[in-house]
Tab-separated table of N, CA and C in Angstrom:
chain	number	residue	atom	x	y	z
A	1	MET	N	-8.087	17.039	0.434
A	1	MET	CA	-8.082	16.367	-0.841
A	1	MET	C	-9.487	15.885	-1.161
A	2	GLY	N	-9.963	16.163	-2.362
A	2	GLY	CA	-11.260	15.677	-2.793
A	2	GLY	C	-11.191	14.220	-3.217
A	3	PHE	N	-12.356	13.630	-3.418
A	3	PHE	CA	-12.450	12.210	-3.782
A	3	PHE	C	-11.651	11.902	-5.045
A	4	ILE	N	-11.819	12.732	-6.086
A	4	ILE	CA	-11.112	12.504	-7.357
A	4	ILE	C	-9.609	12.638	-7.151
A	5	ASP	N	-9.186	13.638	-6.366
A	5	ASP	CA	-7.763	13.826	-6.097
A	5	ASP	C	-7.164	12.620	-5.381
A	6	VAL	N	-7.881	12.101	-4.364
A	6	VAL	CA	-7.406	10.928	-3.620
A	6	VAL	C	-7.290	9.731	-4.548
A	7	LYS	N	-8.319	9.496	-5.326
A	7	LYS	CA	-8.321	8.357	-6.249
A	7	LYS	C	-7.133	8.427	-7.204
A	8	GLU	N	-6.943	9.574	-7.837
A	8	GLU	CA	-5.846	9.738	-8.790
A	8	GLU	C	-4.488	9.605	-8.114
A	9	LYS	N	-4.356	10.167	-6.913
A	9	LYS	CA	-3.088	10.113	-6.179
A	9	LYS	C	-2.737	8.673	-5.795
A	10	VAL	N	-3.721	7.915	-5.306
A	10	VAL	CA	-3.478	6.521	-4.923
A	10	VAL	C	-3.101	5.691	-6.144
A	11	ILE	N	-3.863	5.825	-7.212
A	11	ILE	CA	-3.585	5.047	-8.425
A	11	ILE	C	-2.195	5.369	-8.957
A	12	LYS	N	-1.850	6.643	-9.002
A	12	LYS	CA	-0.546	7.045	-9.528
A	12	LYS	C	0.586	6.656	-8.576
A	13	THR	N	0.493	7.068	-7.328
A	13	THR	CA	1.592	6.875	-6.384
A	13	THR	C	1.801	5.408	-6.020
A	14	LEU	N	0.759	4.749	-5.539
A	14	LEU	CA	0.888	3.352	-5.126
A	14	LEU	C	1.029	2.430	-6.334
A	15	GLY	N	0.250	2.685	-7.378
A	15	GLY	CA	0.319	1.855	-8.579
A	15	GLY	C	1.695	1.869	-9.219
A	16	GLU	N	2.291	3.058	-9.356
A	16	GLU	CA	3.628	3.161	-9.949
A	16	GLU	C	4.684	2.505	-9.062
A	17	PHE	N	4.551	2.672	-7.745
A	17	PHE	CA	5.490	2.052	-6.809
A	17	PHE	C	5.448	0.528	-6.925
A	18	LEU	N	4.248	-0.036	-6.925
A	18	LEU	CA	4.107	-1.494	-7.025
A	18	LEU	C	4.623	-2.014	-8.361
A	19	ASN	N	4.374	-1.279	-9.430
A	19	ASN	CA	4.854	-1.690	-10.750
A	19	ASN	C	6.381	-1.612	-10.839
A	20	ARG	N	6.950	-0.538	-10.317
A	20	ARG	CA	8.399	-0.355	-10.356
A	20	ARG	C	9.121	-1.442	-9.543
A	21	ASN	N	8.480	-1.920	-8.488
A	21	ASN	CA	9.074	-2.933	-7.613
A	21	ASN	C	8.429	-4.307	-7.797
A	22	LYS	N	7.941	-4.585	-9.003
A	22	LYS	CA	7.180	-5.815	-9.248
A	22	LYS	C	7.995	-7.088	-9.054
A	23	GLU	N	9.301	-7.006	-9.115
A	23	GLU	CA	10.141	-8.190	-8.926
A	23	GLU	C	10.532	-8.397	-7.466
A	24	TYR	N	10.054	-7.517	-6.582
A	24	TYR	CA	10.444	-7.567	-5.178
A	24	TYR	C	9.226	-7.670	-4.263
A	25	ILE	N	9.427	-8.305	-3.126
A	25	ILE	CA	8.396	-8.351	-2.094
A	25	ILE	C	8.267	-6.960	-1.486
A	26	VAL	N	7.041	-6.558	-1.222
A	26	VAL	CA	6.761	-5.266	-0.606
A	26	VAL	C	6.252	-5.509	0.810
A	27	GLU	N	6.773	-4.734	1.764
A	27	GLU	CA	6.278	-4.784	3.140
A	27	GLU	C	5.181	-3.752	3.297
A	28	ALA	N	4.133	-4.110	4.005
A	28	ALA	CA	3.062	-3.166	4.321
A	28	ALA	C	2.898	-3.147	5.837
A	29	TYR	N	3.186	-2.002	6.440
A	29	TYR	CA	3.010	-1.818	7.877
A	29	TYR	C	1.673	-1.141	8.119
A	30	ILE	N	0.936	-1.633	9.080
A	30	ILE	CA	-0.308	-0.995	9.497
A	30	ILE	C	-0.025	-0.377	10.857
A	31	SER	N	-0.224	0.936	10.968
A	31	SER	CA	0.112	1.602	12.222
A	31	SER	C	-0.937	2.632	12.619
A	32	ASN	N	-0.912	2.984	13.896
A	32	ASN	CA	-1.779	4.006	14.459
A	32	ASN	C	-1.126	5.358	14.184
A	33	THR	N	-1.829	6.271	13.526
A	33	THR	CA	-1.220	7.554	13.167
A	33	THR	C	-0.982	8.448	14.378
A	34	ALA	N	-1.764	8.304	15.430
A	34	ALA	CA	-1.614	9.151	16.618
A	34	ALA	C	-0.397	8.758	17.448
A	35	THR	N	-0.110	7.464	17.522
A	35	THR	CA	0.975	6.987	18.385
A	35	THR	C	2.160	6.410	17.620
A	36	SER	N	2.017	6.228	16.323
A	36	SER	CA	3.021	5.578	15.468
A	36	SER	C	3.262	4.127	15.861
A	37	HIS	N	2.384	3.560	16.660
A	37	HIS	CA	2.489	2.158	17.074
A	37	HIS	C	2.170	1.251	15.886
A	38	ILE	N	3.059	0.307	15.605
A	38	ILE	CA	2.836	-0.638	14.510
A	38	ILE	C	1.877	-1.723	14.987
A	39	ILE	N	0.749	-1.823	14.318
A	39	ILE	CA	-0.287	-2.797	14.649
A	39	ILE	C	0.010	-4.139	13.989
A	40	GLY	N	0.498	-4.093	12.766
A	40	GLY	CA	0.775	-5.327	12.045
A	40	GLY	C	1.669	-5.090	10.849
A	41	ARG	N	2.164	-6.183	10.291
A	41	ARG	CA	3.040	-6.115	9.124
A	41	ARG	C	2.689	-7.266	8.197
A	42	MET	N	2.668	-6.977	6.917
A	42	MET	CA	2.384	-7.989	5.905
A	42	MET	C	3.490	-7.961	4.859
A	43	TYR	N	3.797	-9.119	4.323
A	43	TYR	CA	4.687	-9.200	3.172
A	43	TYR	C	3.823	-9.466	1.949
A	44	VAL	N	3.864	-8.550	1.002
A	44	VAL	CA	3.069	-8.655	-0.219
A	44	VAL	C	3.963	-9.271	-1.291
A	45	ALA	N	3.634	-10.487	-1.696
A	45	ALA	CA	4.477	-11.266	-2.606
A	45	ALA	C	4.511	-10.675	-4.017
A	46	THR	N	5.444	-11.168	-4.809
A	46	THR	CA	5.633	-10.664	-6.173
A	46	THR	C	4.514	-11.072	-7.121
A	47	ASP	N	3.693	-12.025	-6.733
A	47	ASP	CA	2.580	-12.441	-7.594
A	47	ASP	C	1.333	-11.584	-7.367
A	48	ARG	N	1.530	-10.403	-6.848
A	48	ARG	CA	0.416	-9.522	-6.488
A	48	ARG	C	-0.262	-8.912	-7.712
A	49	THR	N	-1.518	-8.539	-7.504
A	49	THR	CA	-2.251	-7.756	-8.494
A	49	THR	C	-2.818	-6.539	-7.785
A	50	PHE	N	-2.762	-5.408	-8.450
A	50	PHE	CA	-3.277	-4.141	-7.938
A	50	PHE	C	-4.455	-3.768	-8.818
A	51	LYS	N	-5.648	-3.803	-8.241
A	51	LYS	CA	-6.866	-3.509	-8.994
A	51	LYS	C	-7.500	-2.238	-8.454
A	52	THR	N	-8.042	-1.443	-9.365
A	52	THR	CA	-8.737	-0.224	-8.966
A	52	THR	C	-10.089	-0.171	-9.667
A	53	ASP	N	-11.024	0.484	-9.011
A	53	ASP	CA	-12.309	0.774	-9.640
A	53	ASP	C	-12.773	2.131	-9.123
A	54	ASP	N	-14.022	2.479	-9.352
A	54	ASP	CA	-14.519	3.792	-8.949
A	54	ASP	C	-14.611	3.975	-7.440
A	55	LYS	N	-14.642	2.875	-6.681
A	55	LYS	CA	-14.841	2.967	-5.234
A	55	LYS	C	-13.564	2.829	-4.414
A	56	GLY	N	-12.578	2.082	-4.919
A	56	GLY	CA	-11.375	1.866	-4.127
A	56	GLY	C	-10.352	1.018	-4.848
A	57	PHE	N	-9.364	0.570	-4.082
A	57	PHE	CA	-8.344	-0.299	-4.656
A	57	PHE	C	-8.275	-1.601	-3.870
A	58	THR	N	-7.795	-2.631	-4.547
A	58	THR	CA	-7.600	-3.940	-3.937
A	58	THR	C	-6.226	-4.455	-4.333
A	59	LEU	N	-5.507	-4.942	-3.354
A	59	LEU	CA	-4.209	-5.555	-3.562
A	59	LEU	C	-4.358	-7.018	-3.164
A	60	GLU	N	-4.060	-7.926	-4.102
A	60	GLU	CA	-4.227	-9.361	-3.859
A	60	GLU	C	-2.917	-10.083	-4.138
A	61	TRP	N	-2.628	-11.111	-3.342
A	61	TRP	CA	-1.451	-11.938	-3.549
A	61	TRP	C	-1.659	-13.259	-2.829
A	62	ASP	N	-0.877	-14.279	-3.213
A	62	ASP	CA	-1.044	-15.571	-2.543
A	62	ASP	C	0.265	-16.187	-2.067
A	63	ASN	N	1.331	-15.419	-2.030
A	63	ASN	CA	2.629	-15.897	-1.541
A	63	ASN	C	3.121	-17.133	-2.283
A	64	LYS	N	2.652	-17.293	-3.521
A	64	LYS	CA	3.061	-18.404	-4.391
A	64	LYS	C	2.787	-19.771	-3.767
A	65	GLN	N	1.718	-19.840	-3.024
A	65	GLN	CA	1.299	-21.105	-2.428
A	65	GLN	C	-0.150	-21.356	-2.820
A	66	ASP	N	-0.534	-22.601	-2.832
A	66	ASP	CA	-1.886	-22.956	-3.263
A	66	ASP	C	-2.953	-22.683	-2.217
A	67	ILE	N	-2.597	-22.682	-0.941
A	67	ILE	CA	-3.623	-22.585	0.093
A	67	ILE	C	-3.702	-21.222	0.767
A	68	THR	N	-2.731	-20.360	0.554
A	68	THR	CA	-2.731	-19.045	1.187
A	68	THR	C	-3.183	-18.001	0.176
A	69	TYR	N	-4.114	-17.159	0.587
A	69	TYR	CA	-4.578	-16.085	-0.286
A	69	TYR	C	-4.784	-14.846	0.565
A	70	ASN	N	-4.255	-13.736	0.130
A	70	ASN	CA	-4.330	-12.498	0.897
A	70	ASN	C	-4.952	-11.395	0.057
A	71	ASN	N	-5.654	-10.498	0.737
A	71	ASN	CA	-6.383	-9.438	0.060
A	71	ASN	C	-6.423	-8.219	0.976
A	72	LEU	N	-6.127	-7.059	0.426
A	72	LEU	CA	-6.230	-5.798	1.147
A	72	LEU	C	-7.059	-4.866	0.283
A	73	SER	N	-8.215	-4.438	0.788
A	73	SER	CA	-9.096	-3.534	0.042
A	73	SER	C	-9.327	-2.263	0.842
A	74	VAL	N	-9.255	-1.120	0.162
A	74	VAL	CA	-9.478	0.171	0.803
A	74	VAL	C	-10.370	1.011	-0.107
A	75	LEU	N	-11.387	1.614	0.472
A	75	LEU	CA	-12.262	2.523	-0.269
A	75	LEU	C	-11.633	3.911	-0.318
A	76	TYR	N	-11.762	4.590	-1.452
A	76	TYR	CA	-11.220	5.946	-1.577
A	76	TYR	C	-11.865	6.894	-0.572
A	77	ASP	N	-13.146	6.690	-0.257
A	77	ASP	CA	-13.838	7.533	0.726
A	77	ASP	C	-13.198	7.456	2.104
A	78	ASP	N	-12.492	6.367	2.399
A	78	ASP	CA	-11.860	6.183	3.704
A	78	ASP	C	-10.456	6.771	3.783
A	79	ILE	N	-9.927	7.255	2.655
A	79	ILE	CA	-8.544	7.741	2.602
A	79	ILE	C	-8.496	9.246	2.822
A	80	LEU	N	-7.660	9.653	3.771
A	80	LEU	CA	-7.441	11.064	4.054
A	80	LEU	C	-6.327	11.625	3.173
A	81	ALA	N	-5.250	10.849	3.008
A	81	ALA	CA	-4.104	11.308	2.219
A	81	ALA	C	-3.299	10.119	1.707
A	82	CYS	N	-2.552	10.371	0.648
A	82	CYS	CA	-1.623	9.387	0.097
A	82	CYS	C	-0.412	10.161	-0.403
A	83	TYR	N	0.770	9.770	0.072
A	83	TYR	CA	1.977	10.471	-0.358
A	83	TYR	C	3.169	9.528	-0.288
A	84	ASP	N	4.272	9.969	-0.875
A	84	ASP	CA	5.491	9.166	-0.839
A	84	ASP	C	6.630	9.982	-0.254
A	85	GLU	N	7.583	9.276	0.320
A	85	GLU	CA	8.800	9.883	0.855
A	85	GLU	C	9.978	9.006	0.456
A	86	THR	N	11.113	9.644	0.211
A	86	THR	CA	12.345	8.924	-0.093
A	86	THR	C	13.386	9.327	0.940
A	87	ASP	N	14.022	8.337	1.584
A	87	ASP	CA	14.996	8.645	2.631
A	87	ASP	C	16.382	8.874	2.041
A	88	GLU	N	17.356	9.087	2.928
A	88	GLU	CA	18.719	9.387	2.493
A	88	GLU	C	19.391	8.215	1.789
A	89	TYR	N	18.828	7.015	1.915
A	89	TYR	CA	19.373	5.830	1.245
A	89	TYR	C	18.631	5.527	-0.057
A	90	ASP	N	17.811	6.469	-0.509
A	90	ASP	CA	17.028	6.366	-1.739
A	90	ASP	C	15.958	5.271	-1.662
A	91	GLN	N	15.485	4.973	-0.451
A	91	GLN	CA	14.403	4.015	-0.241
A	91	GLN	C	13.079	4.771	-0.211
A	92	GLN	N	12.180	4.397	-1.080
A	92	GLN	CA	10.884	5.065	-1.172
A	92	GLN	C	9.847	4.347	-0.315
A	93	MET	N	9.030	5.129	0.371
A	93	MET	CA	7.898	4.613	1.149
A	93	MET	C	6.641	5.305	0.647
A	94	ILE	N	5.548	4.553	0.567
A	94	ILE	CA	4.244	5.095	0.201
A	94	ILE	C	3.366	5.016	1.444
A	95	PHE	N	2.730	6.125	1.793
A	95	PHE	CA	1.872	6.195	2.971
A	95	PHE	C	0.432	6.429	2.533
A	96	VAL	N	-0.459	5.538	2.949
A	96	VAL	CA	-1.892	5.700	2.710
A	96	VAL	C	-2.513	5.917	4.089
A	97	ILE	N	-2.952	7.150	4.348
A	97	ILE	CA	-3.500	7.535	5.646
A	97	ILE	C	-5.021	7.463	5.580
A	98	LEU	N	-5.605	6.684	6.484
A	98	LEU	CA	-7.056	6.521	6.519
A	98	LEU	C	-7.683	7.487	7.520
A	99	LYS	N	-8.914	7.865	7.278
A	99	LYS	CA	-9.635	8.799	8.140
A	99	LYS	C	-9.813	8.271	9.558
A	100	CYS	N	-9.775	6.971	9.740
A	100	CYS	CA	-9.976	6.359	11.061
A	100	CYS	C	-8.718	6.393	11.932
A	101	GLY	N	-7.625	6.976	11.441
A	101	GLY	CA	-6.407	7.068	12.243
A	101	GLY	C	-5.422	5.933	12.022
A	102	ILE	N	-5.593	5.214	10.943
A	102	ILE	CA	-4.698	4.110	10.588
A	102	ILE	C	-3.884	4.517	9.359
A	103	SER	N	-2.623	4.128	9.351
A	103	SER	CA	-1.756	4.357	8.202
A	103	SER	C	-1.285	3.009	7.671
A	104	ILE	N	-1.304	2.852	6.354
A	104	ILE	CA	-0.735	1.671	5.706
A	104	ILE	C	0.501	2.163	4.959
A	105	ASP	N	1.658	1.704	5.392
A	105	ASP	CA	2.931	2.176	4.861
A	105	ASP	C	3.574	1.073	4.030
A	106	PHE	N	3.811	1.357	2.756
A	106	PHE	CA	4.367	0.376	1.826
A	106	PHE	C	5.828	0.699	1.541
A	107	GLY	N	6.679	-0.321	1.595
A	107	GLY	CA	8.082	-0.160	1.264
A	107	GLY	C	8.627	-1.429	0.639
A	108	CYS	N	9.607	-1.287	-0.217
A	108	CYS	CA	10.227	-2.449	-0.858
A	108	CYS	C	11.261	-3.025	0.103
A	109	CYS	N	11.151	-4.313	0.394
A	109	CYS	CA	12.095	-4.917	1.344
A	109	CYS	C	13.286	-5.565	0.644
A	110	GLY	N	13.336	-5.523	-0.688
A	110	GLY	CA	14.501	-5.977	-1.423
A	110	GLY	C	14.592	-7.466	-1.685
A	111	MET	N	13.659	-8.246	-1.161
A	111	MET	CA	13.673	-9.691	-1.415
A	111	MET	C	12.812	-9.991	-2.632
A	112	ASN	N	13.191	-11.001	-3.390
A	112	ASN	CA	12.339	-11.413	-4.508
A	112	ASN	C	12.146	-12.897	-4.515
């Protein structure tokens, strides 16, 4: 995938997913692509903003609290692939695979 293809795919796939599930908390799993080992998990609150520019995307949220602020930024140059999958229960997952061997997997956890 070229730089323009990655950028467009991330904006379309992840952006549409976040917008469609804007009333729900989204889980983001960070995992090792070689071993599928989950390194960490984040809950992305409904007050999130998804920002894009020419270099990458940023997802920001504060869990509706005054003192907590969270930010996830990824450069398009660091992304190997971005795709979505839907399971037999009609649950959609978005996978952002980084060149360094890390995957960020987004899914709607159904809580709002």
